Amino acid sequence: MRMTFSFLMFLLGLSLCAADQPKEQIPDIDAIKESGNLGKCSVSVGSVYCWRDWQPVVEKPGADGGSPLYIKSNLQIDNSTGSTGRISWESYVLDVETHEFHLVELVDKKGAPKWDGRISDSEVKESELMTHDGPYLAVGRQVILVFHLKDQSGRILWLKSKKVQIKRTD
C-alpha cells in the first residue's frame, strides 16, 4: 500500500540565528548516508535545493538585504516491512565551511496539517518539505541538510543530503 502524506519536522528548539549543535553526539559527517534503516523503516533524503532571495520585497531581510535561507527537500519513510510506531526528528543545515549546525524547521510545502509521527505497518510516507526561515548564510556557500531521527524504541538514525551550493534569486 502506497500513500502520500504531509508531515512536519518536529523541533527541540527554535533558534535560527546562531549555530545549534545537535543534542546527541553526531557521527562523522562523512560516515552519514543519504538513506538508512530505523528499525524496519527505510528512510531516505531526496534532492535538496537552497537559495536566498533578493526580490524587490524581502520579508525579514538580513544585513546584506537578502532573505533567510530557503530550503526545499524530499523525504521518504517506507514502513512496508515494519510495524506501527512513532518517529520524531530534527533537521539541521550544516555549513560545510564553518562546520556549524543550524536547526531548521521544515514543513510540508503544500501547507498541509502537521504529522503526529505515527506510522502504520505497510505505510509509505513521502513529502516535499520546505522552509523560508533558515539561517542567513552567504550565497555560494556549500551546505548539507542533516536529519536526526529517533523511533519509539530510542533507536537513532542520522541522514544527510548531498552537498548543495546556496543559490541567489533576484
mmCIF file of C-alpha atoms in Angstrom:
data_model
loop_
_atom_site.group_PDB
_atom_site.id
_atom_site.type_symbol
_atom_site.label_atom_id
_atom_site.label_comp_id
_atom_site.label_asym_id
_atom_site.label_seq_id
_atom_site.Cartn_x
_atom_site.Cartn_y
_atom_site.Cartn_z
ATOM 1 C CA MET A 1 0.000 0.000 0.000
ATOM 2 C CA ARG A 2 1.491 3.369 -1.021
ATOM 3 C CA MET A 3 0.110 6.603 0.410
ATOM 4 C CA THR A 4 1.346 10.170 0.250
ATOM 5 C CA PHE A 5 1.041 12.204 3.424
ATOM 6 C CA SER A 6 2.290 15.571 4.518
ATOM 7 C CA PHE A 7 4.194 15.993 7.708
ATOM 8 C CA LEU A 8 6.061 18.482 9.834
ATOM 9 C CA MET A 9 9.574 18.314 11.168
ATOM 10 C CA PHE A 10 9.481 18.399 14.975
ATOM 11 C CA LEU A 11 11.870 20.728 16.748
ATOM 12 C CA LEU A 12 13.505 20.780 20.137
ATOM 13 C CA GLY A 13 14.399 24.484 19.800
ATOM 14 C CA LEU A 14 13.668 27.410 17.543
ATOM 15 C CA SER A 15 16.894 29.414 17.439
ATOM 16 C CA LEU A 16 17.849 30.017 13.823
ATOM 17 C CA CYS A 17 20.213 32.951 14.253
ATOM 18 C CA ALA A 18 23.102 31.196 15.969
ATOM 19 C CA ALA A 19 24.599 27.804 15.324
ATOM 20 C CA ASP A 20 22.810 24.991 17.167
ATOM 21 C CA GLN A 21 24.762 21.876 17.985
ATOM 22 C CA PRO A 22 22.653 18.698 17.985
ATOM 23 C CA LYS A 23 21.813 17.457 21.474
ATOM 24 C CA GLU A 24 23.137 13.978 20.658
ATOM 25 C CA GLN A 25 26.687 13.312 19.501
ATOM 26 C CA ILE A 26 26.731 13.420 15.723
ATOM 27 C CA PRO A 27 28.767 10.780 13.919
ATOM 28 C CA ASP A 28 31.472 11.782 11.455
ATOM 29 C CA ILE A 29 29.578 13.602 8.684
ATOM 30 C CA ASP A 30 31.394 11.546 6.029
ATOM 31 C CA ALA A 31 30.015 8.335 7.590
ATOM 32 C CA ILE A 32 26.389 9.522 7.373
ATOM 33 C CA LYS A 33 24.445 8.239 4.354
ATOM 34 C CA GLU A 34 21.523 9.597 2.297
ATOM 35 C CA SER A 35 19.354 6.623 3.251
ATOM 36 C CA GLY A 36 19.222 4.079 6.036
ATOM 37 C CA ASN A 37 17.043 1.984 8.310
ATOM 38 C CA LEU A 38 15.412 2.919 11.580
ATOM 39 C CA GLY A 39 14.288 -0.450 12.875
ATOM 40 C CA LYS A 40 12.370 -1.896 9.926
ATOM 41 C CA CYS A 41 11.609 1.542 8.422
ATOM 42 C CA SER A 42 13.635 2.602 5.408
ATOM 43 C CA VAL A 43 14.236 6.377 5.310
ATOM 44 C CA SER A 44 15.797 8.406 2.507
ATOM 45 C CA VAL A 45 16.592 12.031 1.751
ATOM 46 C CA GLY A 46 15.920 13.101 -1.817
ATOM 47 C CA SER A 47 17.065 16.158 -3.695
ATOM 48 C CA VAL A 48 17.742 19.414 -1.845
ATOM 49 C CA TYR A 49 17.737 22.945 -3.223
ATOM 50 C CA CYS A 50 18.834 26.009 -1.192
ATOM 51 C CA TRP A 51 18.591 29.677 -2.113
ATOM 52 C CA ARG A 52 18.329 33.216 -0.796
ATOM 53 C CA ASP A 53 16.059 35.797 -2.348
ATOM 54 C CA TRP A 54 16.719 39.428 -3.337
ATOM 55 C CA GLN A 55 13.336 40.149 -4.948
ATOM 56 C CA PRO A 56 12.043 43.726 -4.743
ATOM 57 C CA VAL A 57 10.224 42.916 -1.478
ATOM 58 C CA VAL A 58 12.077 40.673 1.000
ATOM 59 C CA GLU A 59 10.419 39.632 4.245
ATOM 60 C CA LYS A 60 12.866 39.643 7.192
ATOM 61 C CA PRO A 61 15.933 40.775 5.188
ATOM 62 C CA GLY A 62 19.382 40.090 6.612
ATOM 63 C CA ALA A 63 22.226 42.603 6.916
ATOM 64 C CA ASP A 64 23.021 42.020 3.223
ATOM 65 C CA GLY A 65 19.408 42.733 2.175
ATOM 66 C CA GLY A 66 18.649 39.110 1.259
ATOM 67 C CA SER A 67 16.073 36.741 2.664
ATOM 68 C CA PRO A 68 16.725 33.997 5.188
ATOM 69 C CA LEU A 69 17.810 30.707 3.608
ATOM 70 C CA TYR A 70 15.059 28.897 1.710
ATOM 71 C CA ILE A 71 15.389 25.101 1.637
ATOM 72 C CA LYS A 72 13.386 22.553 -0.345
ATOM 73 C CA SER A 73 13.870 18.807 0.216
ATOM 74 C CA ASN A 74 12.167 15.461 -0.321
ATOM 75 C CA LEU A 75 11.963 12.869 2.456
ATOM 76 C CA GLN A 76 10.539 9.343 2.279
ATOM 77 C CA ILE A 77 9.759 6.929 5.123
ATOM 78 C CA ASP A 78 8.930 3.388 3.988
ATOM 79 C CA ASN A 79 7.452 1.153 6.674
ATOM 80 C CA SER A 80 6.224 -1.535 4.271
ATOM 81 C CA THR A 81 8.032 -4.264 6.243
ATOM 82 C CA GLY A 82 7.658 -2.766 9.724
ATOM 83 C CA SER A 83 5.057 -2.460 12.430
ATOM 84 C CA THR A 84 3.124 0.527 13.751
ATOM 85 C CA GLY A 85 5.266 3.022 15.595
ATOM 86 C CA ARG A 86 6.286 6.651 16.020
ATOM 87 C CA ILE A 87 9.212 8.619 14.634
ATOM 88 C CA SER A 88 10.442 12.037 15.713
ATOM 89 C CA TRP A 89 13.296 14.089 14.317
ATOM 90 C CA GLU A 90 15.158 17.339 13.966
ATOM 91 C CA SER A 91 16.662 18.849 10.837
ATOM 92 C CA TYR A 92 19.837 20.914 10.557
ATOM 93 C CA VAL A 93 21.727 22.813 7.898
ATOM 94 C CA LEU A 94 25.443 22.101 8.181
ATOM 95 C CA ASP A 95 27.682 24.917 6.902
ATOM 96 C CA VAL A 96 30.470 22.943 5.215
ATOM 97 C CA GLU A 97 32.997 25.781 5.612
ATOM 98 C CA THR A 98 32.499 26.543 9.321
ATOM 99 C CA HIS A 99 31.170 23.103 10.419
ATOM 100 C CA GLU A 100 28.325 24.855 12.269
ATOM 101 C CA PHE A 101 24.892 23.275 12.579
ATOM 102 C CA HIS A 102 21.781 25.455 12.249
ATOM 103 C CA LEU A 103 18.488 23.989 13.446
ATOM 104 C CA VAL A 104 15.765 24.491 10.799
ATOM 105 C CA GLU A 105 12.028 23.829 10.793
ATOM 106 C CA LEU A 106 10.900 22.131 7.597
ATOM 107 C CA VAL A 107 7.166 21.984 6.864
ATOM 108 C CA ASP A 108 5.147 20.397 4.106
ATOM 109 C CA LYS A 109 5.428 22.583 1.003
ATOM 110 C CA LYS A 110 1.670 22.394 0.451
ATOM 111 C CA GLY A 111 0.993 23.707 3.966
ATOM 112 C CA ALA A 112 -0.855 20.556 4.986
ATOM 113 C CA PRO A 113 -1.552 19.723 8.653
ATOM 114 C CA LYS A 114 1.195 18.578 10.963
ATOM 115 C CA TRP A 115 2.028 14.871 11.099
ATOM 116 C CA ASP A 116 1.960 13.335 14.611
ATOM 117 C CA GLY A 117 4.880 10.952 13.930
ATOM 118 C CA ARG A 118 2.768 7.790 13.882
ATOM 119 C CA ILE A 119 3.472 5.395 11.024
ATOM 120 C CA SER A 120 1.401 2.274 10.407
ATOM 121 C CA ASP A 121 2.644 -1.055 9.167
ATOM 122 C CA SER A 122 2.823 -1.275 5.361
ATOM 123 C CA GLU A 123 2.724 2.527 5.091
ATOM 124 C CA VAL A 124 4.947 4.769 2.978
ATOM 125 C CA LYS A 125 5.086 8.492 3.730
ATOM 126 C CA GLU A 126 6.725 10.957 1.416
ATOM 127 C CA SER A 127 6.670 14.687 1.294
ATOM 128 C CA GLU A 128 8.279 17.738 -0.235
ATOM 129 C CA LEU A 129 9.488 19.772 2.720
ATOM 130 C CA MET A 130 10.405 23.447 2.810
ATOM 131 C CA THR A 131 11.427 26.386 4.967
ATOM 132 C CA HIS A 132 11.572 30.110 4.301
ATOM 133 C CA ASP A 133 13.212 30.784 7.635
ATOM 134 C CA GLY A 134 16.711 29.284 7.566
ATOM 135 C CA PRO A 135 19.953 30.958 8.671
ATOM 136 C CA TYR A 136 21.483 33.916 6.820
ATOM 137 C CA LEU A 137 24.355 32.067 5.125
ATOM 138 C CA ALA A 138 26.228 33.567 2.178
ATOM 139 C CA VAL A 139 25.244 32.818 -1.407
ATOM 140 C CA GLY A 140 27.718 30.345 -2.904
ATOM 141 C CA ARG A 141 28.374 28.629 0.417
ATOM 142 C CA GLN A 142 28.092 24.831 0.465
ATOM 143 C CA VAL A 143 25.662 23.226 2.907
ATOM 144 C CA ILE A 144 24.383 19.764 3.804
ATOM 145 C CA LEU A 145 20.887 19.088 5.155
ATOM 146 C CA VAL A 146 21.154 16.696 8.129
ATOM 147 C CA PHE A 147 18.310 14.747 9.751
ATOM 148 C CA HIS A 148 18.431 13.238 13.261
ATOM 149 C CA LEU A 149 15.627 10.642 13.533
ATOM 150 C CA LYS A 150 14.545 8.600 16.571
ATOM 151 C CA ASP A 151 11.885 5.893 16.910
ATOM 152 C CA GLN A 152 9.748 4.972 19.953
ATOM 153 C CA SER A 153 12.351 2.358 20.997
ATOM 154 C CA GLY A 154 15.085 5.003 21.168
ATOM 155 C CA ARG A 155 16.901 3.835 18.026
ATOM 156 C CA ILE A 156 18.652 6.711 16.235
ATOM 157 C CA LEU A 157 19.378 7.308 12.563
ATOM 158 C CA TRP A 158 21.384 10.189 11.104
ATOM 159 C CA LEU A 159 20.841 11.018 7.425
ATOM 160 C CA LYS A 160 22.226 13.728 5.179
ATOM 161 C CA SER A 161 21.736 15.208 1.750
ATOM 162 C CA LYS A 162 24.419 15.664 -0.847
ATOM 163 C CA LYS A 163 26.359 18.931 -0.623
ATOM 164 C CA VAL A 164 24.478 21.765 -2.289
ATOM 165 C CA GLN A 165 25.508 25.305 -3.065
ATOM 166 C CA ILE A 166 23.300 28.172 -1.906
ATOM 167 C CA LYS A 167 21.874 29.969 -4.948
ATOM 168 C CA ARG A 168 20.601 33.539 -5.352
ATOM 169 C CA THR A 169 17.352 34.749 -6.908
ATOM 170 C CA ASP A 170 16.784 38.382 -7.871
#
